[in-house]
PDB file of C-alpha atoms in Angstrom:
ATOM      1  CA  MET A   1      -0.100   0.169  -0.195  1.00  0.00           C
ATOM      2  CA  THR A   2       1.269   3.292  -0.600  1.00  0.00           C
ATOM      3  CA  ALA A   3       2.488   5.196   2.230  1.00  0.00           C
ATOM      4  CA  THR A   4       0.195   8.156   3.328  1.00  0.00           C
ATOM      5  CA  ILE A   5       0.779  11.267   4.998  1.00  0.00           C
ATOM      6  CA  LEU A   6      -2.425  12.724   6.777  1.00  0.00           C
ATOM      7  CA  VAL A   7      -3.386  16.557   7.605  1.00  0.00           C
ATOM      8  CA  VAL A   8      -5.662  17.036   9.796  1.00  0.00           C
ATOM      9  CA  GLY A   9      -6.483  20.906   9.377  1.00  0.00           C
ATOM     10  CA  ALA A  10      -5.645  21.355   5.676  1.00  0.00           C
ATOM     11  CA  THR A  11      -7.675  24.289   4.965  1.00  0.00           C
ATOM     12  CA  GLY A  12      -6.800  26.146   8.137  1.00  0.00           C
ATOM     13  CA  ASN A  13      -4.113  28.610   9.515  1.00  0.00           C
ATOM     14  CA  THR A  14      -1.436  26.505   9.345  1.00  0.00           C
ATOM     15  CA  GLY A  15      -2.468  23.261   7.204  1.00  0.00           C
ATOM     16  CA  ARG A  16      -2.513  24.955   4.054  1.00  0.00           C
ATOM     17  CA  GLY A  17       1.051  26.052   4.409  1.00  0.00           C
ATOM     18  CA  VAL A  18       1.667  22.417   5.504  1.00  0.00           C
ATOM     19  CA  VAL A  19      -0.216  20.831   2.425  1.00  0.00           C
ATOM     20  CA  GLU A  20       1.742  22.854  -0.354  1.00  0.00           C
ATOM     21  CA  THR A  21       5.578  22.731   1.062  1.00  0.00           C
ATOM     22  CA  LEU A  22       4.916  18.787   1.371  1.00  0.00           C
ATOM     23  CA  SER A  23       3.572  18.017  -2.224  1.00  0.00           C
ATOM     24  CA  LYS A  24       6.743  20.376  -3.167  1.00  0.00           C
ATOM     25  CA  LEU A  25       8.817  18.426  -1.138  1.00  0.00           C
ATOM     26  CA  LEU A  26       7.636  14.587  -2.064  1.00  0.00           C
ATOM     27  CA  GLU A  27       8.635  15.474  -5.298  1.00  0.00           C
ATOM     28  CA  THR A  28      12.506  15.169  -4.578  1.00  0.00           C
ATOM     29  CA  SER A  29      12.810  13.026  -1.423  1.00  0.00           C
ATOM     30  CA  ASN A  30      14.244   9.511  -1.810  1.00  0.00           C
ATOM     31  CA  THR A  31      12.624   8.264   1.147  1.00  0.00           C
ATOM     32  CA  LEU A  32       9.473   9.504   0.398  1.00  0.00           C
ATOM     33  CA  SER A  33       8.600   9.610  -2.515  1.00  0.00           C
ATOM     34  CA  GLY A  34       6.054   7.605  -4.033  1.00  0.00           C
ATOM     35  CA  SER A  35       3.740   8.798  -1.138  1.00  0.00           C
ATOM     36  CA  ARG A  36       0.721  10.697  -1.052  1.00  0.00           C
ATOM     37  CA  ILE A  37      -0.873  12.947   0.844  1.00  0.00           C
ATOM     38  CA  ILE A  38      -4.269  12.933   2.277  1.00  0.00           C
ATOM     39  CA  ALA A  39      -5.960  16.542   3.502  1.00  0.00           C
ATOM     40  CA  LEU A  40      -8.628  16.560   5.804  1.00  0.00           C
ATOM     41  CA  THR A  41     -11.392  19.177   5.145  1.00  0.00           C
ATOM     42  CA  ARG A  42     -15.301  19.893   6.594  1.00  0.00           C
ATOM     43  CA  SER A  43     -16.456  20.162   2.931  1.00  0.00           C
ATOM     44  CA  LEU A  44     -15.049  19.460  -0.783  1.00  0.00           C
ATOM     45  CA  GLU A  45     -16.735  22.714  -1.444  1.00  0.00           C
ATOM     46  CA  ASN A  46     -14.535  25.065   0.652  1.00  0.00           C
ATOM     47  CA  PRO A  47     -12.348  26.851  -2.152  1.00  0.00           C
ATOM     48  CA  VAL A  48      -8.982  26.137  -0.390  1.00  0.00           C
ATOM     49  CA  ALA A  49      -9.409  22.632  -0.387  1.00  0.00           C
ATOM     50  CA  GLN A  50     -10.466  22.890  -3.929  1.00  0.00           C
ATOM     51  CA  ARG A  51      -7.628  24.681  -4.864  1.00  0.00           C
ATOM     52  CA  LEU A  52      -5.317  22.468  -3.028  1.00  0.00           C
ATOM     53  CA  ALA A  53      -6.479  19.455  -4.625  1.00  0.00           C
ATOM     54  CA  GLY A  54      -4.746  20.657  -7.525  1.00  0.00           C
ATOM     55  CA  LEU A  55      -1.248  19.960  -6.077  1.00  0.00           C
ATOM     56  CA  PRO A  56       0.561  16.816  -7.072  1.00  0.00           C
ATOM     57  CA  GLY A  57       0.074  13.851  -4.436  1.00  0.00           C
ATOM     58  CA  VAL A  58      -2.257  15.388  -3.091  1.00  0.00           C
ATOM     59  CA  GLU A  59      -6.198  13.760  -1.979  1.00  0.00           C
ATOM     60  CA  PHE A  60      -9.028  15.770  -0.284  1.00  0.00           C
ATOM     61  CA  LEU A  61     -11.267  13.436   2.044  1.00  0.00           C
ATOM     62  CA  GLU A  62     -14.206  14.925   3.798  1.00  0.00           C
ATOM     63  CA  LYS A  63     -14.153  13.847   7.052  1.00  0.00           C
ATOM     64  CA  ASN A  64     -14.428  15.168  11.364  1.00  0.00           C
ATOM     65  CA  TRP A  65     -10.656  14.262  12.253  1.00  0.00           C
ATOM     66  CA  VAL A  66     -12.488  13.310  15.467  1.00  0.00           C
ATOM     67  CA  GLU A  67     -14.009  10.566  14.316  1.00  0.00           C
ATOM     68  CA  ILE A  68     -10.830   8.605  13.298  1.00  0.00           C
ATOM     69  CA  THR A  69      -9.529   5.430  14.710  1.00  0.00           C
ATOM     70  CA  ALA A  70      -6.979   3.165  14.344  1.00  0.00           C
ATOM     71  CA  ASP A  71      -8.612   0.878  11.743  1.00  0.00           C
ATOM     72  CA  TRP A  72      -9.189   4.097   9.726  1.00  0.00           C
ATOM     73  CA  LEU A  73      -6.068   5.068   9.770  1.00  0.00           C
ATOM     74  CA  ARG A  74      -4.698   1.326   8.784  1.00  0.00           C
ATOM     75  CA  LYS A  75      -6.942   1.218   5.595  1.00  0.00           C
ATOM     76  CA  GLN A  76      -5.447   4.282   4.872  1.00  0.00           C
ATOM     77  CA  GLY A  77      -1.921   3.755   5.292  1.00  0.00           C
ATOM     78  CA  VAL A  78      -1.257   6.094   7.598  1.00  0.00           C
ATOM     79  CA  THR A  79       2.669   6.313   8.039  1.00  0.00           C
ATOM     80  CA  ARG A  80       3.339  10.245   8.966  1.00  0.00           C
ATOM     81  CA  ALA A  81       0.200  12.562  10.451  1.00  0.00           C
ATOM     82  CA  PHE A  82       0.105  16.553  10.961  1.00  0.00           C
ATOM     83  CA  ILE A  83      -2.930  17.463  13.314  1.00  0.00           C
ATOM     84  CA  ALA A  84      -3.884  21.342  13.778  1.00  0.00           C
ATOM     85  CA  SER A  85      -6.589  20.882  16.669  1.00  0.00           C
ATOM     86  CA  HIS A  86      -8.871  23.061  17.775  1.00  0.00           C
ATOM     87  CA  THR A  87      -8.925  24.490  21.336  1.00  0.00           C
ATOM     88  CA  GLU A  88     -12.432  24.345  22.622  1.00  0.00           C
ATOM     89  CA  PRO A  89     -12.915  23.349  26.189  1.00  0.00           C
ATOM     90  CA  ASN A  90     -13.234  19.219  24.860  1.00  0.00           C
ATOM     91  CA  GLN A  91     -10.112  19.826  22.871  1.00  0.00           C
ATOM     92  CA  PHE A  92      -7.947  17.500  25.495  1.00  0.00           C
ATOM     93  CA  PRO A  93     -10.408  14.449  24.764  1.00  0.00           C
ATOM     94  CA  GLU A  94     -10.585  14.602  21.623  1.00  0.00           C
ATOM     95  CA  GLU A  95      -6.854  15.120  20.387  1.00  0.00           C
ATOM     96  CA  SER A  96      -6.199  12.568  22.940  1.00  0.00           C
ATOM     97  CA  GLY A  97      -8.153  10.242  21.252  1.00  0.00           C
ATOM     98  CA  PHE A  98      -6.175  10.971  17.854  1.00  0.00           C
ATOM     99  CA  HIS A  99      -3.229  10.326  19.152  1.00  0.00           C
ATOM    100  CA  LEU A 100      -4.484   7.309  20.791  1.00  0.00           C
ATOM    101  CA  ALA A 101      -5.404   6.339  17.156  1.00  0.00           C
ATOM    102  CA  ALA A 102      -2.325   6.636  15.869  1.00  0.00           C
ATOM    103  CA  LEU A 103      -0.124   4.550  18.221  1.00  0.00           C
ATOM    104  CA  GLN A 104      -2.867   1.467  18.374  1.00  0.00           C
ATOM    105  CA  ALA A 105      -1.977   1.954  14.078  1.00  0.00           C
ATOM    106  CA  GLY A 106       1.113   1.659  14.305  1.00  0.00           C
ATOM    107  CA  ILE A 107       2.070   5.731  12.828  1.00  0.00           C
ATOM    108  CA  GLN A 108       5.514   6.373  12.638  1.00  0.00           C
ATOM    109  CA  TYR A 109       5.532   9.754  13.377  1.00  0.00           C
ATOM    110  CA  VAL A 110       2.974  12.670  14.262  1.00  0.00           C
ATOM    111  CA  VAL A 111       4.057  16.656  14.051  1.00  0.00           C
ATOM    112  CA  ARG A 112       1.348  18.536  16.357  1.00  0.00           C
ATOM    113  CA  ILE A 113       0.336  22.295  16.814  1.00  0.00           C
ATOM    114  CA  SER A 114       0.995  23.844  20.096  1.00  0.00           C
ATOM    115  CA  THR A 115       0.632  27.020  21.464  1.00  0.00           C
ATOM    116  CA  ALA A 116       3.081  29.973  22.848  1.00  0.00           C
ATOM    117  CA  ALA A 117       5.944  28.103  25.002  1.00  0.00           C
ATOM    118  CA  ALA A 118       5.399  30.326  27.950  1.00  0.00           C
ATOM    119  CA  ASN A 119       1.699  28.901  28.243  1.00  0.00           C
ATOM    120  CA  VAL A 120       2.250  25.983  27.929  1.00  0.00           C
ATOM    121  CA  ARG A 121       2.309  24.576  31.533  1.00  0.00           C
ATOM    122  CA  PRO A 122       0.014  23.286  34.132  1.00  0.00           C
ATOM    123  CA  ASP A 123      -0.625  26.597  35.973  1.00  0.00           C
ATOM    124  CA  CYS A 124      -1.447  29.039  33.246  1.00  0.00           C
ATOM    125  CA  VAL A 125      -4.790  30.377  34.095  1.00  0.00           C
ATOM    126  CA  ALA A 126      -5.878  30.629  30.392  1.00  0.00           C
ATOM    127  CA  TYR A 127      -7.707  27.163  29.683  1.00  0.00           C
ATOM    128  CA  TYR A 128      -5.817  26.308  26.415  1.00  0.00           C
ATOM    129  CA  PRO A 129      -2.621  25.868  26.804  1.00  0.00           C
ATOM    130  CA  ARG A 130      -3.220  23.250  30.054  1.00  0.00           C
ATOM    131  CA  SER A 131      -4.808  21.229  27.369  1.00  0.00           C
ATOM    132  CA  HIS A 132      -1.811  21.427  25.380  1.00  0.00           C
ATOM    133  CA  TRP A 133       0.533  20.999  28.543  1.00  0.00           C
ATOM    134  CA  ALA A 134      -1.635  17.839  29.187  1.00  0.00           C
ATOM    135  CA  VAL A 135      -1.169  16.563  25.473  1.00  0.00           C
ATOM    136  CA  GLU A 136       2.212  16.891  25.690  1.00  0.00           C
ATOM    137  CA  ALA A 137       2.477  15.347  28.679  1.00  0.00           C
ATOM    138  CA  LEU A 138       0.456  11.793  27.635  1.00  0.00           C
ATOM    139  CA  LEU A 139       2.275  12.128  24.492  1.00  0.00           C
ATOM    140  CA  SER A 140       5.658  11.986  26.982  1.00  0.00           C
ATOM    141  CA  SER A 141       4.393   9.215  29.228  1.00  0.00           C
ATOM    142  CA  PRO A 142       5.663   5.784  28.826  1.00  0.00           C
ATOM    143  CA  GLU A 143       2.897   3.851  27.131  1.00  0.00           C
ATOM    144  CA  PHE A 144       2.931   6.319  24.217  1.00  0.00           C
ATOM    145  CA  ALA A 145       6.744   5.825  23.412  1.00  0.00           C
ATOM    146  CA  ALA A 146       6.164   3.763  20.775  1.00  0.00           C
ATOM    147  CA  LEU A 147       4.758   7.208  19.004  1.00  0.00           C
ATOM    148  CA  GLN A 148       7.100   9.309  17.290  1.00  0.00           C
ATOM    149  CA  TRP A 149       6.389  13.121  17.309  1.00  0.00           C
ATOM    150  CA  THR A 150       7.042  16.802  17.834  1.00  0.00           C
ATOM    151  CA  SER A 151       5.060  19.569  19.356  1.00  0.00           C
ATOM    152  CA  LEU A 152       5.411  23.026  17.635  1.00  0.00           C
ATOM    153  CA  GLN A 153       4.963  25.870  20.152  1.00  0.00           C
ATOM    154  CA  PRO A 154       4.137  29.130  18.146  1.00  0.00           C
ATOM    155  CA  ASN A 155       4.023  32.621  19.074  1.00  0.00           C
ATOM    156  CA  LEU A 156       0.372  35.101  18.954  1.00  0.00           C
ATOM    157  CA  PHE A 157      -0.114  34.136  14.899  1.00  0.00           C
ATOM    158  CA  ALA A 158       0.467  37.328  12.862  1.00  0.00           C
ATOM    159  CA  ASN A 159      -3.219  37.765  11.269  1.00  0.00           C
ATOM    160  CA  PHE A 160      -4.329  37.609  14.866  1.00  0.00           C
ATOM    161  CA  ALA A 161      -2.222  40.003  16.203  1.00  0.00           C
ATOM    162  CA  VAL A 162      -2.734  42.521  12.779  1.00  0.00           C
ATOM    163  CA  GLY A 163      -6.025  41.640  11.897  1.00  0.00           C
ATOM    164  CA  PRO A 164      -7.950  44.482  13.599  1.00  0.00           C
ATOM    165  CA  ALA A 165      -5.305  46.753  12.106  1.00  0.00           C
ATOM    166  CA  ALA A 166      -6.354  45.597   8.383  1.00  0.00           C
ATOM    167  CA  ALA A 167      -9.874  46.319   9.663  1.00  0.00           C
ATOM    168  CA  LEU A 168      -9.219  50.040  10.619  1.00  0.00           C
ATOM    169  CA  ILE A 169      -7.528  50.415   7.587  1.00  0.00           C
ATOM    170  CA  LYS A 170     -10.476  48.830   5.149  1.00  0.00           C
ATOM    171  CA  GLU A 171     -13.287  50.941   7.020  1.00  0.00           C
ATOM    172  CA  TYR A 172     -10.920  54.479   6.512  1.00  0.00           C
ATOM    173  CA  ARG A 173     -10.568  53.685   2.886  1.00  0.00           C
ATOM    174  CA  LYS A 174     -14.134  53.564   2.794  1.00  0.00           C
ATOM    175  CA  THR A 175     -15.717  55.717   4.760  1.00  0.00           C
ATOM    176  CA  GLY A 176     -13.001  57.805   6.030  1.00  0.00           C
ATOM    177  CA  LYS A 177     -13.947  56.975   9.306  1.00  0.00           C
ATOM    178  CA  GLN A 178     -11.937  55.660  12.378  1.00  0.00           C
ATOM    179  CA  ASP A 179     -13.320  53.117  15.217  1.00  0.00           C
ATOM    180  CA  THR A 180     -10.578  52.223  18.099  1.00  0.00           C
ATOM    181  CA  LEU A 181      -7.814  50.049  17.188  1.00  0.00           C
ATOM    182  CA  ARG A 182      -7.970  47.188  19.333  1.00  0.00           C
ATOM    183  CA  LEU A 183      -5.323  45.439  19.528  1.00  0.00           C
ATOM    184  CA  MET A 184      -4.168  42.076  21.943  1.00  0.00           C
ATOM    185  CA  VAL A 185      -0.798  43.243  21.388  1.00  0.00           C
ATOM    186  CA  PRO A 186       0.330  45.183  24.768  1.00  0.00           C
ATOM    187  CA  GLU A 187       1.614  48.608  24.709  1.00  0.00           C
ATOM    188  CA  HIS A 188       5.295  48.116  25.934  1.00  0.00           C
ATOM    189  CA  ALA A 189       6.540  44.679  25.537  1.00  0.00           C
ATOM    190  CA  PRO A 190       7.490  43.177  22.323  1.00  0.00           C
ATOM    191  CA  LEU A 191       6.650  39.848  20.986  1.00  0.00           C
ATOM    192  CA  ALA A 192       8.161  38.089  17.666  1.00  0.00           C
ATOM    193  CA  ILE A 193       4.503  37.336  16.382  1.00  0.00           C
ATOM    194  CA  ILE A 194       4.639  34.337  13.637  1.00  0.00           C
ATOM    195  CA  ASP A 195       2.684  34.125  10.139  1.00  0.00           C
ATOM    196  CA  PRO A 196       0.938  30.679  10.499  1.00  0.00           C
ATOM    197  CA  TRP A 197       1.952  29.697   7.190  1.00  0.00           C
ATOM    198  CA  GLU A 198       5.743  29.917   8.235  1.00  0.00           C
ATOM    199  CA  ILE A 199       4.917  27.167  10.672  1.00  0.00           C
ATOM    200  CA  GLY A 200       3.125  24.795   8.199  1.00  0.00           C
ATOM    201  CA  VAL A 201       6.405  25.493   6.089  1.00  0.00           C
ATOM    202  CA  LEU A 202       8.322  24.061   9.151  1.00  0.00           C
ATOM    203  CA  ALA A 203       5.851  21.308  10.266  1.00  0.00           C
ATOM    204  CA  ALA A 204       5.719  19.661   6.473  1.00  0.00           C
ATOM    205  CA  HIS A 205       9.413  20.325   6.792  1.00  0.00           C
ATOM    206  CA  LEU A 206       9.304  17.795   9.812  1.00  0.00           C
ATOM    207  CA  LEU A 207       6.969  15.400   7.888  1.00  0.00           C
ATOM    208  CA  ALA A 208       9.675  14.957   5.102  1.00  0.00           C
ATOM    209  CA  GLU A 209      12.653  14.564   7.230  1.00  0.00           C
ATOM    210  CA  ALA A 210      14.518  10.482   6.276  1.00  0.00           C
ATOM    211  CA  ASP A 211      14.346  10.300   9.807  1.00  0.00           C
ATOM    212  CA  PRO A 212      12.857  12.186  12.368  1.00  0.00           C
ATOM    213  CA  SER A 213      14.151  10.581  15.402  1.00  0.00           C
ATOM    214  CA  PRO A 214      15.927  13.379  15.831  1.00  0.00           C
ATOM    215  CA  HIS A 215      12.835  15.330  17.137  1.00  0.00           C
ATOM    216  CA  ASN A 216      11.059  12.831  18.601  1.00  0.00           C
ATOM    217  CA  LYS A 217       9.543  14.200  21.207  1.00  0.00           C
ATOM    218  CA  ALA A 218      10.789  17.583  21.204  1.00  0.00           C
ATOM    219  CA  ARG A 219       8.943  20.369  21.947  1.00  0.00           C
ATOM    220  CA  TYR A 220      10.551  24.048  19.504  1.00  0.00           C
ATOM    221  CA  VAL A 221       9.475  27.303  20.268  1.00  0.00           C
ATOM    222  CA  VAL A 222       8.437  28.724  16.822  1.00  0.00           C
ATOM    223  CA  ASN A 223       8.331  32.514  17.129  1.00  0.00           C
ATOM    224  CA  GLY A 224       8.468  34.882  14.154  1.00  0.00           C
ATOM    225  CA  PRO A 225      11.871  37.042  13.350  1.00  0.00           C
ATOM    226  CA  GLU A 226      11.711  39.925  14.777  1.00  0.00           C
ATOM    227  CA  ASP A 227      10.155  41.534  17.732  1.00  0.00           C
ATOM    228  CA  ILE A 228       7.635  44.267  17.911  1.00  0.00           C
ATOM    229  CA  THR A 229       5.399  45.921  20.092  1.00  0.00           C
ATOM    230  CA  GLY A 230       1.517  47.941  20.061  1.00  0.00           C
ATOM    231  CA  PRO A 231       2.957  51.129  19.190  1.00  0.00           C
ATOM    232  CA  GLN A 232       5.078  49.736  16.275  1.00  0.00           C
ATOM    233  CA  ILE A 233       1.493  48.188  14.835  1.00  0.00           C
ATOM    234  CA  VAL A 234      -0.149  51.551  14.918  1.00  0.00           C
ATOM    235  CA  LYS A 235       2.687  53.298  13.238  1.00  0.00           C
ATOM    236  CA  LEU A 236       2.303  50.793  10.674  1.00  0.00           C
ATOM    237  CA  VAL A 237      -1.408  51.865  10.461  1.00  0.00           C
ATOM    238  CA  GLU A 238      -0.643  55.273  10.192  1.00  0.00           C
ATOM    239  CA  GLU A 239       1.497  55.047   7.229  1.00  0.00           C
ATOM    240  CA  TYR A 240      -0.981  53.047   5.494  1.00  0.00           C
ATOM    241  CA  ILE A 241      -3.690  55.702   6.444  1.00  0.00           C
ATOM    242  CA  GLY A 242      -1.482  58.859   6.081  1.00  0.00           C
ATOM    243  CA  THR A 243      -3.274  59.898   9.176  1.00  0.00           C
ATOM    244  CA  ARG A 244      -2.863  59.754  12.901  1.00  0.00           C
ATOM    245  CA  VAL A 245      -4.845  56.739  14.786  1.00  0.00           C
ATOM    246  CA  GLU A 246      -7.001  58.679  16.649  1.00  0.00           C
ATOM    247  CA  ASN A 247      -8.290  55.845  19.189  1.00  0.00           C
ATOM    248  CA  VAL A 248      -6.308  52.423  20.308  1.00  0.00           C
ATOM    249  CA  SER A 249      -6.858  50.036  23.504  1.00  0.00           C
ATOM    250  CA  PHE A 250      -3.931  48.069  23.949  1.00  0.00           C
ATOM    251  CA  GLY A 251      -4.058  44.249  25.302  1.00  0.00           C
ATOM    252  CA  ASP A 252      -7.714  44.216  24.329  1.00  0.00           C
ATOM    253  CA  MET A 253      -8.805  40.890  24.834  1.00  0.00           C
ATOM    254  CA  SER A 254     -12.893  42.213  24.238  1.00  0.00           C
ATOM    255  CA  TRP A 255     -13.460  39.667  21.402  1.00  0.00           C
ATOM    256  CA  VAL A 256     -13.736  36.699  23.748  1.00  0.00           C
ATOM    257  CA  GLU A 257     -17.412  37.745  24.212  1.00  0.00           C
ATOM    258  CA  ALA A 258     -18.184  36.953  21.213  1.00  0.00           C
ATOM    259  CA  MET A 259     -16.463  33.009  22.138  1.00  0.00           C
ATOM    260  CA  ILE A 260     -19.010  33.198  24.654  1.00  0.00           C
ATOM    261  CA  ALA A 261     -21.905  34.369  23.157  1.00  0.00           C
ATOM    262  CA  ALA A 262     -21.340  31.369  21.027  1.00  0.00           C
ATOM    263  CA  MET A 263     -20.911  28.825  23.697  1.00  0.00           C
ATOM    264  CA  PRO A 264     -22.350  30.136  26.537  1.00  0.00           C
ATOM    265  CA  SER A 265     -22.327  26.840  28.572  1.00  0.00           C
ATOM    266  CA  SER A 266     -18.820  27.333  28.821  1.00  0.00           C
ATOM    267  CA  LYS A 267     -18.142  30.477  30.206  1.00  0.00           C
ATOM    268  CA  GLY A 268     -15.933  30.768  33.009  1.00  0.00           C
ATOM    269  CA  VAL A 269     -13.727  28.646  30.865  1.00  0.00           C
ATOM    270  CA  LEU A 270     -13.733  30.869  28.156  1.00  0.00           C
ATOM    271  CA  LEU A 271     -12.970  33.921  30.504  1.00  0.00           C
ATOM    272  CA  SER A 272      -9.903  32.139  31.231  1.00  0.00           C
ATOM    273  CA  VAL A 273      -8.513  33.439  27.450  1.00  0.00           C
ATOM    274  CA  LYS A 274      -8.658  36.560  28.225  1.00  0.00           C
ATOM    275  CA  HIS A 275      -5.201  36.157  30.402  1.00  0.00           C
ATOM    276  CA  SER A 276      -3.163  34.748  27.490  1.00  0.00           C
ATOM    277  CA  LEU A 277      -0.915  37.104  27.082  1.00  0.00           C
ATOM    278  CA  ASP A 278      -0.425  37.593  30.810  1.00  0.00           C
ATOM    279  CA  SER A 279       3.005  36.161  30.782  1.00  0.00           C
ATOM    280  CA  ILE A 280       3.853  38.124  28.142  1.00  0.00           C
ATOM    281  CA  GLU A 281       7.381  39.679  30.175  1.00  0.00           C
ATOM    282  CA  ASP A 282       8.282  36.004  29.486  1.00  0.00           C
ATOM    283  CA  GLU A 283      11.387  35.905  27.671  1.00  0.00           C
ATOM    284  CA  LYS A 284      10.180  32.985  25.419  1.00  0.00           C
ATOM    285  CA  TRP A 285       7.721  35.575  23.496  1.00  0.00           C
ATOM    286  CA  VAL A 286      10.643  37.337  21.587  1.00  0.00           C
ATOM    287  CA  ALA A 287      12.407  36.262  18.259  1.00  0.00           C
ATOM    288  CA  SER A 288      15.536  35.329  20.028  1.00  0.00           C
ATOM    289  CA  ALA A 289      14.102  32.436  21.687  1.00  0.00           C
ATOM    290  CA  THR A 290      13.199  30.813  18.715  1.00  0.00           C
ATOM    291  CA  SER A 291      14.560  27.097  19.041  1.00  0.00           C
ATOM    292  CA  ASN A 292      17.947  26.803  17.055  1.00  0.00           C
ATOM    293  CA  GLU A 293      16.080  23.505  14.874  1.00  0.00           C
ATOM    294  CA  VAL A 294      13.793  25.573  13.806  1.00  0.00           C
ATOM    295  CA  LEU A 295      16.111  27.754  12.411  1.00  0.00           C
ATOM    296  CA  LYS A 296      18.010  25.119  10.915  1.00  0.00           C
ATOM    297  CA  LEU A 297      14.784  23.110   8.675  1.00  0.00           C
ATOM    298  CA  SER A 298      13.265  26.468   7.818  1.00  0.00           C
ATOM    299  CA  ALA A 299      13.449  29.974   9.765  1.00  0.00           C
ATOM    300  CA  PRO A 300      10.697  32.387   9.903  1.00  0.00           C
ATOM    301  CA  THR A 301      11.048  35.214   6.673  1.00  0.00           C
ATOM    302  CA  PRO A 302      11.911  38.747   8.061  1.00  0.00           C
ATOM    303  CA  ASP A 303       9.232  41.495   7.462  1.00  0.00           C
ATOM    304  CA  GLY A 304       6.709  39.153   9.507  1.00  0.00           C
ATOM    305  CA  PRO A 305       4.308  41.919  10.645  1.00  0.00           C
ATOM    306  CA  GLN A 306       4.565  44.116   7.428  1.00  0.00           C
ATOM    307  CA  ASN A 307       3.624  41.215   5.117  1.00  0.00           C
ATOM    308  CA  ALA A 308       0.907  40.168   7.331  1.00  0.00           C
ATOM    309  CA  LEU A 309      -1.016  43.291   7.433  1.00  0.00           C
ATOM    310  CA  LYS A 310       0.044  43.721   3.817  1.00  0.00           C
ATOM    311  CA  ASP A 311      -2.041  40.795   3.110  1.00  0.00           C
ATOM    312  CA  LEU A 312      -4.959  41.269   5.510  1.00  0.00           C
ATOM    313  CA  VAL A 313      -5.231  44.655   3.798  1.00  0.00           C
ATOM    314  CA  GLY A 314      -5.626  43.451   0.342  1.00  0.00           C
ATOM    315  CA  GLY A 315      -2.082  43.800  -1.299  1.00  0.00           C
ATOM    316  CA  VAL A 316      -1.616  47.315  -1.265  1.00  0.00           C
ATOM    317  CA  THR A 317       2.285  47.706  -0.663  1.00  0.00           C
ATOM    318  CA  TRP A 318       3.511  49.044   2.652  1.00  0.00           C
ATOM    319  CA  LYS A 319       5.121  52.230   2.930  1.00  0.00           C
ATOM    320  CA  GLY A 320       6.947  52.357   6.088  1.00  0.00           C
ATOM    321  CA  GLY A 321      10.708  53.370   6.556  1.00  0.00           C
ATOM    322  CA  ASP A 322      12.814  50.999   8.201  1.00  0.00           C
ATOM    323  CA  ASP A 323      12.720  51.839  11.491  1.00  0.00           C
ATOM    324  CA  CYS A 324       9.497  51.005  12.034  1.00  0.00           C
ATOM    325  CA  CYS A 325      10.093  47.059  13.650  1.00  0.00           C
TER     326      CYS A 325
END
């Protein structure tokens, strides 16, 4: 049977980079030559799925990953897998169930997406980093010794960090008016936000390794290539709109209220997300904390914040000076 690499979350923030990069890497890989990529999607009508399905070696299947069993993995010939799980309150039972199925099916290697390294600990106030810590603890147990794995611990995604900035720019260009710029990023502490595409590219390189054993049980810190602060993002916005940003709210987590409205039964749990950046003073948030193995395999490209904002705005050329970041 043809060896298969499974990509869970193939149309998501990181999964797209995994699929596209893996397709290219498999064409030149001696070890994995002839392997196929099974990419999962909730709907085959998804435009991203339809575009990626045209890549060499890629096959999209419409399947809910939480229903995956060891028997299904065996039948598909899956030998390696990537998973970018959701971060809802039921993350741990569902993602751990996936890893258990992978163990039972004899899968060789799994690359998973975790969250910011400073938060992956049992006493983090925000709930979802504790789930990631628990998954990593489970994978580190003697019972899972036969399953090789790597956990990528990425910083704040660039699209989340600059998304509100892009929204303000678009609205200003349309109406000439400004609403309050609400940034998750704090006012003073620097952090190295990361393009989720870059995380997917890194994961693909790991999955294409002839021998993944040097990365077994590794937890890699994946931060962006440069530090940025809230005021620097404000300056980027001002370069676009040609005027001063009138009102800014730094460290703004008001968007959590929308999550609570969607899942009111988990209100207390979801409220804890407001503490996701409490550890921002930790040195693990900055560019220099990125793991050396990440820099060797697939170093993040420079100008991440600028490029992320440009993409979200819609291809408008950024006009900022060299001193903005």
